[in-house]
Coordinates of C-alpha atoms in Angstrom, one line a residue:
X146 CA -48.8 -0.4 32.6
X147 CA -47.1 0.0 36.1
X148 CA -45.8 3.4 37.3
X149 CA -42.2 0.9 38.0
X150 CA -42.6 -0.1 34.5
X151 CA -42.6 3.8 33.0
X152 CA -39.2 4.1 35.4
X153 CA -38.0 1.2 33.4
X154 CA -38.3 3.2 30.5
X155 CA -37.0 6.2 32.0
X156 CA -33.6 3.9 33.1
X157 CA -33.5 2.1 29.8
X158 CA -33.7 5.8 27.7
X159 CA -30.5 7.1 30.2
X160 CA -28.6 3.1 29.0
X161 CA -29.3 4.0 25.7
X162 CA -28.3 7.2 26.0
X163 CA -25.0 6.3 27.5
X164 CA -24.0 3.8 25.4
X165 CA -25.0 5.8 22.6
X166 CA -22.1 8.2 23.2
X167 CA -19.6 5.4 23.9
X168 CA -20.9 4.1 20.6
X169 CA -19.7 7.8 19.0
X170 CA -16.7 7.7 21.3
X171 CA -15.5 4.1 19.9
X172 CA -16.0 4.6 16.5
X173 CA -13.7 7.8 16.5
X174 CA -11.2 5.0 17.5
X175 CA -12.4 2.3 15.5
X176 CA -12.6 0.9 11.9
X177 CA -14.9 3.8 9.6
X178 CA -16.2 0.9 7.3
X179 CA -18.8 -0.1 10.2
X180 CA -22.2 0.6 9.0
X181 CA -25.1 1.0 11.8
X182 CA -28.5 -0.8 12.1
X183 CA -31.5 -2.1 14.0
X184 CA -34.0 -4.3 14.4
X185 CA -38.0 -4.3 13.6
X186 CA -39.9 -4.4 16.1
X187 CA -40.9 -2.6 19.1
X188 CA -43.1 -1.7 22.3
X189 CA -45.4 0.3 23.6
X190 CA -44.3 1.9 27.0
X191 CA -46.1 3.6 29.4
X192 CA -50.0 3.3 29.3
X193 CA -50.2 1.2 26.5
X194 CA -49.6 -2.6 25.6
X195 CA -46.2 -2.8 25.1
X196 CA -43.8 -5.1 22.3
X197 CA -40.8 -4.7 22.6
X198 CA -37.2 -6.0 22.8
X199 CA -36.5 -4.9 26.2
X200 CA -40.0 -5.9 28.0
X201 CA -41.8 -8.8 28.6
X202 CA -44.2 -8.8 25.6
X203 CA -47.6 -10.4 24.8
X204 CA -47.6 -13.8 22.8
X205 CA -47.4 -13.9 19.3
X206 CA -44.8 -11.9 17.9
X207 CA -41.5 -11.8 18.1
X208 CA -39.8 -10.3 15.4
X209 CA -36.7 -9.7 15.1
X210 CA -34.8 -8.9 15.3
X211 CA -36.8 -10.3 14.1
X212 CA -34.2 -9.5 16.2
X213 CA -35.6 -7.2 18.2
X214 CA -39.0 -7.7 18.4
X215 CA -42.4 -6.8 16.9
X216 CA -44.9 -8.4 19.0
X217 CA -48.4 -9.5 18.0
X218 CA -51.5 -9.1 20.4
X219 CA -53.0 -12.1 21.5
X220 CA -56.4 -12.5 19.4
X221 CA -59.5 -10.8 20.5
X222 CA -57.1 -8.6 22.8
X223 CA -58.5 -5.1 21.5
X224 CA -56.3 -2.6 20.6
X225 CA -55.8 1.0 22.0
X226 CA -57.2 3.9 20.4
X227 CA -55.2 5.1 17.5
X228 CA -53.8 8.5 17.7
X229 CA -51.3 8.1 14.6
X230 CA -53.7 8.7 11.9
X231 CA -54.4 11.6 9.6
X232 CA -57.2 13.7 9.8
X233 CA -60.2 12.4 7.1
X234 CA -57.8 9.3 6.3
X235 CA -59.1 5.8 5.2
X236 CA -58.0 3.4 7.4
X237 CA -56.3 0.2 7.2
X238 CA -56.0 -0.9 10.5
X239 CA -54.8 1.9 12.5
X240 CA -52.0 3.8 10.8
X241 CA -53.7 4.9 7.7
X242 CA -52.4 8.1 6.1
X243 CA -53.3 10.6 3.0
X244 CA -52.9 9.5 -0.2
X245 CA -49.5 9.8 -1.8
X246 CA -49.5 12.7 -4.5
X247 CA -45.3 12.6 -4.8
X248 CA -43.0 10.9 -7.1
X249 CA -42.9 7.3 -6.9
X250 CA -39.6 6.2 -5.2
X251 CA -39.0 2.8 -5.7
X252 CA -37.7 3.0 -9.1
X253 CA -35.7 1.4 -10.5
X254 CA -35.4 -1.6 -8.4
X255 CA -32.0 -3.3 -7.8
X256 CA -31.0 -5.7 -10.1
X257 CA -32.7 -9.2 -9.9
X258 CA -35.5 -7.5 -7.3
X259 CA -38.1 -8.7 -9.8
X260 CA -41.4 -8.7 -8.6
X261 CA -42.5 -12.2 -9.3
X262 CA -46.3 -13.5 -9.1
X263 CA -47.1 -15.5 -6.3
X264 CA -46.4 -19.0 -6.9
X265 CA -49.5 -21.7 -6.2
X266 CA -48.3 -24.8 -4.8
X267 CA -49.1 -27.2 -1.7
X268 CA -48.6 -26.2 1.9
X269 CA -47.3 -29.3 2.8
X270 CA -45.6 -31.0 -0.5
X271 CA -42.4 -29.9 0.7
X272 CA -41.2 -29.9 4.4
X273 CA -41.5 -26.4 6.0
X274 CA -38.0 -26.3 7.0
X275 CA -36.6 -27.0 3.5
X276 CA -39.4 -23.9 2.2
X277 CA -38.0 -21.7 4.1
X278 CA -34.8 -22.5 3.6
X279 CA -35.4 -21.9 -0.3
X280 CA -36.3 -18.0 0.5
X281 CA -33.4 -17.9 2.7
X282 CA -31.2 -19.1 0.4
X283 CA -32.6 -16.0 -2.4
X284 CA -32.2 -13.4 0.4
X285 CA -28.7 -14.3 0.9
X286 CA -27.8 -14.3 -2.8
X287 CA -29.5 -11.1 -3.1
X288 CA -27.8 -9.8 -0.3
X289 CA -24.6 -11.3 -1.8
X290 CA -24.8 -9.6 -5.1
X291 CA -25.9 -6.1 -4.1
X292 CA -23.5 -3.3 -3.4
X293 CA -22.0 -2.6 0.0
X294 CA -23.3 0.8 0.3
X295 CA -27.4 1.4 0.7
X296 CA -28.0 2.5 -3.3
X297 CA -30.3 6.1 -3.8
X298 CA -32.3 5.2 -6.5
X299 CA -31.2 7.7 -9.6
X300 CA -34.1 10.1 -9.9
X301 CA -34.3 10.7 -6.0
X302 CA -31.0 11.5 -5.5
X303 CA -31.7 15.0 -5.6
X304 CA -31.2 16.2 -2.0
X305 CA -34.6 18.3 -2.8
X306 CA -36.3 15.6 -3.0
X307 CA -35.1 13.7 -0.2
X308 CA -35.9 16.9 1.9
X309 CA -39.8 17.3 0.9
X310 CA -42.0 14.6 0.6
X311 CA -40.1 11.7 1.3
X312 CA -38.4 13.4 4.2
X313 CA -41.9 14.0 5.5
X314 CA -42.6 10.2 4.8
X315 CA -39.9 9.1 7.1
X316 CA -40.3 11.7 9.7
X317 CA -43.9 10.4 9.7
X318 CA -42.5 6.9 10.5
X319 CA -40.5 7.9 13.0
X320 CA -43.1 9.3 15.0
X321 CA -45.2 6.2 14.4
X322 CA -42.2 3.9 16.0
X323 CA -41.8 6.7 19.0
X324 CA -45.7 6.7 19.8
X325 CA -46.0 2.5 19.6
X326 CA -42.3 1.0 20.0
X327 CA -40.7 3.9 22.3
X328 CA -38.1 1.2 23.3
X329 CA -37.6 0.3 19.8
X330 CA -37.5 4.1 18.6
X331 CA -34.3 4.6 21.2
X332 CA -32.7 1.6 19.9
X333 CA -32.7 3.1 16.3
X334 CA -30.9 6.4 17.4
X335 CA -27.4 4.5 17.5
X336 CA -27.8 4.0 13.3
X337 CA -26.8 6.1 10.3
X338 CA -29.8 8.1 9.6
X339 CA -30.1 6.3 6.3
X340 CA -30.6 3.1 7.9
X341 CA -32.6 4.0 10.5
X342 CA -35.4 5.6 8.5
X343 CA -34.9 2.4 6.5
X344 CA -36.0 0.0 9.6
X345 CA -38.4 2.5 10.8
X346 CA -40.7 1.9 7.3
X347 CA -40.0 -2.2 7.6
X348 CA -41.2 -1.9 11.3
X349 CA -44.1 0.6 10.1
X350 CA -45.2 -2.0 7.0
X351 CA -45.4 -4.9 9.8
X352 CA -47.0 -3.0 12.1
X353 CA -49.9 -2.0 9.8
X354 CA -50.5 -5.8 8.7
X355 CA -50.6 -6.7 12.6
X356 CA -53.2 -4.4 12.5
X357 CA -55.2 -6.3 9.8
X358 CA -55.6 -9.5 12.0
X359 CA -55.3 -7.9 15.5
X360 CA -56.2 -3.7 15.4
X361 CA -59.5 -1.6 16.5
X362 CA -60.9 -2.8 13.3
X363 CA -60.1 -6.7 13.2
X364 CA -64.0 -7.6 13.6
X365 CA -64.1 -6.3 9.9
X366 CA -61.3 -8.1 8.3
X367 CA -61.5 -11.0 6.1
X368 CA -59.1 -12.8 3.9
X369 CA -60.3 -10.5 1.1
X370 CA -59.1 -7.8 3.0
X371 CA -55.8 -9.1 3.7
X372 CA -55.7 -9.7 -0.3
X373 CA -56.1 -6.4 -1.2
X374 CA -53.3 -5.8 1.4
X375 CA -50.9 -8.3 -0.7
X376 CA -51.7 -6.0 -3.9
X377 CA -50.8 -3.2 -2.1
X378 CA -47.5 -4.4 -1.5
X379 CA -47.1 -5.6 -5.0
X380 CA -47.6 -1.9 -5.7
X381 CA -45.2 -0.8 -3.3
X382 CA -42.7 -2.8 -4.7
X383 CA -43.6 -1.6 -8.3
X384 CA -43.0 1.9 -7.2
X385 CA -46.5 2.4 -6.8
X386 CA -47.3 3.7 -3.4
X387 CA -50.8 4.7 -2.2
X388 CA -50.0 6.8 1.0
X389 CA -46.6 8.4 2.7
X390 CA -46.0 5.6 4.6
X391 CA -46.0 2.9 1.8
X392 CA -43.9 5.7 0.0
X393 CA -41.1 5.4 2.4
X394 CA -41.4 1.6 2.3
X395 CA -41.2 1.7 -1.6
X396 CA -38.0 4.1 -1.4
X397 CA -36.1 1.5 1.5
X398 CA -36.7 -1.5 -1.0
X399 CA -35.0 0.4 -3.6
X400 CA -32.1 1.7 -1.7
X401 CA -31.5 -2.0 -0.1
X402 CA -31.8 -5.3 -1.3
X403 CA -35.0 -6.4 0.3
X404 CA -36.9 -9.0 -1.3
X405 CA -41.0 -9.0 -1.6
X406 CA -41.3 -12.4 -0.4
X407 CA -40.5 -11.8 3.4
X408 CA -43.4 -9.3 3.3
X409 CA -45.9 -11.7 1.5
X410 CA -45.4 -14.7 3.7
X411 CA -46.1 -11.8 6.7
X412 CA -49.5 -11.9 5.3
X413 CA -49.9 -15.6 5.0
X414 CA -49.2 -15.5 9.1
X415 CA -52.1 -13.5 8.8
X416 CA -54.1 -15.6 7.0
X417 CA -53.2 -18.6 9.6
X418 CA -54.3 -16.1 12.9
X419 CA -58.0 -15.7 10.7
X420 CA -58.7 -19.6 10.5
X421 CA -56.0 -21.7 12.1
X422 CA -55.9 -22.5 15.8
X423 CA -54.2 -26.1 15.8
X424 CA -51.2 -27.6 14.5
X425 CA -50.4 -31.0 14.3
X426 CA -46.9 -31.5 14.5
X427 CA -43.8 -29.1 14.8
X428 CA -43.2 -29.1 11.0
X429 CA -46.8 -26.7 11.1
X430 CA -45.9 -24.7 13.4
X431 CA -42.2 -24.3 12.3
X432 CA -44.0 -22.4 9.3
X433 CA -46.5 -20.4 11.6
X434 CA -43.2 -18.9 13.4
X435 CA -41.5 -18.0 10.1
X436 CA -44.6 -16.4 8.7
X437 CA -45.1 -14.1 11.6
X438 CA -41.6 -13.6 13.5
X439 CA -38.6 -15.0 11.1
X440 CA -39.9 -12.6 8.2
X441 CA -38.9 -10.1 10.1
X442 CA -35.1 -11.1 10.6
X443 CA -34.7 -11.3 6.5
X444 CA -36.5 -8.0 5.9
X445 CA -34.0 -6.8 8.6
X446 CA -30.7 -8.1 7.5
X447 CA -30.3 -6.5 4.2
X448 CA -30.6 -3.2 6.2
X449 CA -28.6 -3.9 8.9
X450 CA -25.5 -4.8 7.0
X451 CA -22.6 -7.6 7.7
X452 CA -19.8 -6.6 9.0
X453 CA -16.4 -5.9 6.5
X454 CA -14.5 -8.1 9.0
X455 CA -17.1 -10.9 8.9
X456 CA -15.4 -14.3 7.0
X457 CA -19.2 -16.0 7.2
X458 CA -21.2 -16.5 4.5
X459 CA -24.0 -14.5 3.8
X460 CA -26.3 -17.5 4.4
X461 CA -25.3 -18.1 7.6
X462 CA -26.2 -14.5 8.9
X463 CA -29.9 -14.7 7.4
X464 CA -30.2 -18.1 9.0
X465 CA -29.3 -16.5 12.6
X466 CA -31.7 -13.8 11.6
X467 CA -34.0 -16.0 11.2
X468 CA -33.1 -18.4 13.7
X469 CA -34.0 -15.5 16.4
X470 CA -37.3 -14.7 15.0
X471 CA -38.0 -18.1 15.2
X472 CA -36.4 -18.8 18.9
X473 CA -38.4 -15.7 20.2
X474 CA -41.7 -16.9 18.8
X475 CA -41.6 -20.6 20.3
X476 CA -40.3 -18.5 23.7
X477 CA -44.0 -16.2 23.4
X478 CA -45.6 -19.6 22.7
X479 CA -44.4 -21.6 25.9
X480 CA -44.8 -18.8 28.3
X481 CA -48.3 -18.1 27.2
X482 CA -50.0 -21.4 26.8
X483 CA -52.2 -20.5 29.9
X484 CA -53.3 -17.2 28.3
X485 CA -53.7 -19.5 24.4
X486 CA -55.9 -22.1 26.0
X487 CA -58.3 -19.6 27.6
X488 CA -59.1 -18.5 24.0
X489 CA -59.8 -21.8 22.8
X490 CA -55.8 -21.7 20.7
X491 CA -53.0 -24.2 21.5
X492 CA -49.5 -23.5 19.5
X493 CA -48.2 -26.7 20.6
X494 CA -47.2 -29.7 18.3
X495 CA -50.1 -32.2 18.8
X496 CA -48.2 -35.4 17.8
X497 CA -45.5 -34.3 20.4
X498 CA -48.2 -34.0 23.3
X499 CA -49.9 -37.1 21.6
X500 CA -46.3 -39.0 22.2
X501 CA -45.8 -37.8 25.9
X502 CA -49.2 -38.6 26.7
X503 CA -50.8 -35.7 27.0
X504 CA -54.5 -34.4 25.5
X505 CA -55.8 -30.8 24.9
X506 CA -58.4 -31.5 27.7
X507 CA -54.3 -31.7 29.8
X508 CA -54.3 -27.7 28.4
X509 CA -57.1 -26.9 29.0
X510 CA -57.4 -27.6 32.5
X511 CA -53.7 -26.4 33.0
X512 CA -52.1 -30.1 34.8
X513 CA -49.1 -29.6 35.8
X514 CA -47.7 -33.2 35.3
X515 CA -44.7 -34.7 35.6
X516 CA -45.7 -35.6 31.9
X517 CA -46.3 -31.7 31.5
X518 CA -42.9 -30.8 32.7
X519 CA -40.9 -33.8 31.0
X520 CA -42.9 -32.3 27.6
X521 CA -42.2 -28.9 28.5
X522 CA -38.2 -29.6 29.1
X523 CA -38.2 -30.6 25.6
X524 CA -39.6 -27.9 24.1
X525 CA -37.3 -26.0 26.0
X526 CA -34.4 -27.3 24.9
X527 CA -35.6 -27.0 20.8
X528 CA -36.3 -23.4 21.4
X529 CA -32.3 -22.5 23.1
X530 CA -31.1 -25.1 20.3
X531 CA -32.7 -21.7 18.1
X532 CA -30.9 -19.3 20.0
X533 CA -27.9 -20.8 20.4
X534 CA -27.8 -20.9 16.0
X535 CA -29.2 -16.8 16.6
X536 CA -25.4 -16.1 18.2
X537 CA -23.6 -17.3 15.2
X538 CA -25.5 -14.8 13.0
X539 CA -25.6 -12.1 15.2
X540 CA -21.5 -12.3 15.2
X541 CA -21.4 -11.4 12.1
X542 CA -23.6 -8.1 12.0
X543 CA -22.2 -4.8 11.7
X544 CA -20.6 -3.8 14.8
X545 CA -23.4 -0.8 15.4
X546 CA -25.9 -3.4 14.3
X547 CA -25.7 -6.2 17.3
X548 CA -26.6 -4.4 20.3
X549 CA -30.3 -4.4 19.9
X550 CA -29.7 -7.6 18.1
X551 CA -27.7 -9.3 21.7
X552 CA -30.3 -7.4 24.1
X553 CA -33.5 -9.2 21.8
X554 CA -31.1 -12.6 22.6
X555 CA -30.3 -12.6 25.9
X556 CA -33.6 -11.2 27.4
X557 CA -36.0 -13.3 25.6
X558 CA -34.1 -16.2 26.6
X559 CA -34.1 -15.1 30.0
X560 CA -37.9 -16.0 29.7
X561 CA -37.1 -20.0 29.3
X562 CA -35.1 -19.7 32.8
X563 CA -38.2 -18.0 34.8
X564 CA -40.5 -21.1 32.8
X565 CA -38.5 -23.5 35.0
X566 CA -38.3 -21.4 37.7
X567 CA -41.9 -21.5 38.0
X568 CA -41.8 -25.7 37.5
X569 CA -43.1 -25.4 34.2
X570 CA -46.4 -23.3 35.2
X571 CA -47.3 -21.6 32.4
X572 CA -51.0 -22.2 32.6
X573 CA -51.7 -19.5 35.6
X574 CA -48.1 -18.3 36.0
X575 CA -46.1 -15.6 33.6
X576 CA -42.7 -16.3 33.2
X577 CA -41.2 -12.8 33.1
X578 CA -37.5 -11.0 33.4
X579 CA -37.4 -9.2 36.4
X580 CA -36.4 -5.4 35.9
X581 CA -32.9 -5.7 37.8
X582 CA -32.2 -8.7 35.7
X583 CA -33.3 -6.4 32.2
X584 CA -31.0 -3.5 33.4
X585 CA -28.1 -6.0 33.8
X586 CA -28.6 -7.5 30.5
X587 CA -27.7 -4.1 28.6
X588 CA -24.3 -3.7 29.1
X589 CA -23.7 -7.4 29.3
X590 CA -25.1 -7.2 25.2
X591 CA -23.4 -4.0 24.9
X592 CA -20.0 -5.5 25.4
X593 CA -20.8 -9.2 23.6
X594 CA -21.6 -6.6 20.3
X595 CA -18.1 -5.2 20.9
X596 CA -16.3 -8.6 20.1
X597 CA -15.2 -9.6 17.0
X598 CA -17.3 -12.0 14.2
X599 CA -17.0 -15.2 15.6
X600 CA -15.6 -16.4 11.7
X601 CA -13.0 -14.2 11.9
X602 CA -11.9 -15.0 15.2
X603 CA -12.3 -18.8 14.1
X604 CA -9.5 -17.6 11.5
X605 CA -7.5 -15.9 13.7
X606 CA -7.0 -19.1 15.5
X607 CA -5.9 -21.1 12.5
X608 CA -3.4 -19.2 12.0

């Protein structure tokens, strides 16, 4: 990374740091029901690979918010040394730790957080769209049902507790988001403390199964691998952890209501990255997104919180949650079909191509057609269609929730506009936000997370 792109980080840590105290200063003045939040996902800054919600990140991710973002390496891209890791460890990836020896936190779970068995059923008997729409629909009622206030489960309440091991287990999280997702890590400091260790095990949890498919030790992986992974999580869920770091992920699921199914269809993205490297229409690759970037938005939400003065649904905010994951992703997938169809990958509906009468051998020689750019406007369009459906959900947040939520928005659109700026020449071109245009975009999200739920304003004009 650039020596310009290290003083980006050094003027984005003084942004955050100001607005963090005029955070403090407005909620003296404000309503004391607003909760805090974040987002899971992050970047690397300075000297390594970055993901992150406030730089241009590599394809495949784009989490969150998924809403801010947890970005996936291309495939085959190798992955820097670890330096996260404890000393005679086991790893997993990268960010494999000693074996838990401490109480298991995750129990008991909050009411109707069962732990179901994986159902078996046909990938395409049902429409993507209307799949995922079924495990929004359970996040929300979950969400719906659960108390306002993050729950301690009973036998950790003991501030004892909290203050040994599973203090350790989040400070250990912590460190992991500073050393990878530095932007990410200076997001978090504007949440509760509860909250923020919270999103700091989600984003830890996603990071480690990035690692599976895409870490120093992806050569080695196989879908058995990434099963054994799945069991793990069972376990975590079950109040079983095996190391610190699933510990503090087995204590967040308890305190908030965060389903397992987010985290398993994570794994299935997985799965895809191992064997899948076409997909024939958008209903295909409308799934791919979900598995690996809108997962991230309904881990998120339950964290994050709605705000007391939101009249929405809950449904509606985990569909702009998920909206954004899912916005972001098709973003990382038009701006790097260049850098896909050098490795032999094309995350591009076939039929559609088919129907504007284009062919892979068009990708793979990177023709910039009028038949290109008429194909490329379209895709455009269906991705800021996703966006715009992001803004209604990010409304509705808790007011110390939606900056990094409105910064993830507005600079990862930002990448569409530099696509047509560059007539749709994303085969040898980057599309990228230029530093000034980042810097600008703070405030501007700043102040758009200051406004009022767009329900209740809707209300307020009724009446």
């Amino acid at each position: 990374m650039s020596v310009s792109d290290c003083g980006l980080t050094r003027d984005l840590e003084f942004a955050v740091a100001s607005l963090r105290r005029r955070s403090q200063w407005s909620s003296t003045s404000s309503s004391p029901a607003m909760l805090s939040t974040a987002n899971a996902a992050g970047s690397r800054m300075c000297g390594r690979r970055t993901h992150g919600v406030f730089v241009d990140v590599p394809r495949r991710g784009a989490t969150f918010l998924a809403m801010v973002e947890y970005g996936r390496r291309p495939r085959g891209q190798l992955a820097p040394p670890c330096s996260v890791r404890a000393a005679g460890s086991n790893p997993i990836g990268c960010l494999e730790v000693e074996p838990w020896s401490g109480t298991a936190p995750a129990l008991p779970l909050l009411p109707g957080l069962v732990v179901a068995p994986a159902e078996d059923s046909d990938a395409f008997v049902v429409p993507s769209e209307q799949r995922v729409h079924d495990v929004v629909l359970k996040q929300a009622a979950l969400a719906a049902a659960a108390p306002l206030t993050p729950q301690r489960p009973v036998h950790l309440a003991e501030r004892e507790r909290v203050a040994g091991g599973l203090k350790a287990a989040f400070d250990r999280c912590g460190e992991v988001c500073k050393e990878y997702a530095k932007t990410f890590y200076l997001a978090t400091q504007l949440m509760t403390p509860e909250r923020r260790r919270a999103i700091w095990a989600i984003y830890v949890w996603c990071r480690r199964t990035d690692e599976l498919v895409d870490g120093p030790n992806a050569s080695h992986m196989s879908a058995l691998a990434l099963d054994r992974w799945e069991s793990r999580l069972e376990d975590i869920f079950a109040g079983r952890p095996y190391d610190m770091l699933d510990a503090a992920l087995s204590y967040t699921v308890a305190a908030f209501p965060v389903d397992i199914q987010p985290f398993r269809d994570m794994i299935e993205g997985m799965r895809l990255d191992l064997t899948k490297s076409r997909y024939r229409s958008f209903d295909e690759l409308y799934l791919y997104c979900y598995y690996v970037a809108g997962t991230v938005g309904l881990m998120s939400v339950p964290v994050m919180g709605i705000s007391p003065d939101s009249r929405a649904n809950t449904e509606t905010v985990y569909k702009g949650a998920l909206a954004l994951g899912l916005a972001n992703q098709l973003t990382n997938i038009l701006r790097d079909v260049g850098e896909d169809a050098r490795r032999g990958r094309i995350y591009l509906p076939l039929d559609e191509l088919e129907m504007a009468g284009l062919s892979e051998d068009d990708i793979f020689n990177g023709r910039v057609t009028d038949r290109w750019r008429s194909f490329m406007r379209g895709q455009i369009t269906r991705a800021r269609a996703f966006f715009r459906q992001a803004e209604e959900g990010a409304t509705e947040l808790n007011q110390e929730s939606r900056w990094p939520v409105w910064a993830s928005l507005l600079l990862y659109r930002q990448i569409l506009d530099e696509i047509e700026a560059n007539d749709y020449n994303n085969f040898t071109k980057r599309a990228y936000v230029p530093k000034a245009k980042k810097l600008v975009a703070l405030p501007k999200a700043y102040y758009r997370s200051l406004m009022l739920p767009s329900s209740q304003r809707q209300c307020s004009s009724l009446t």
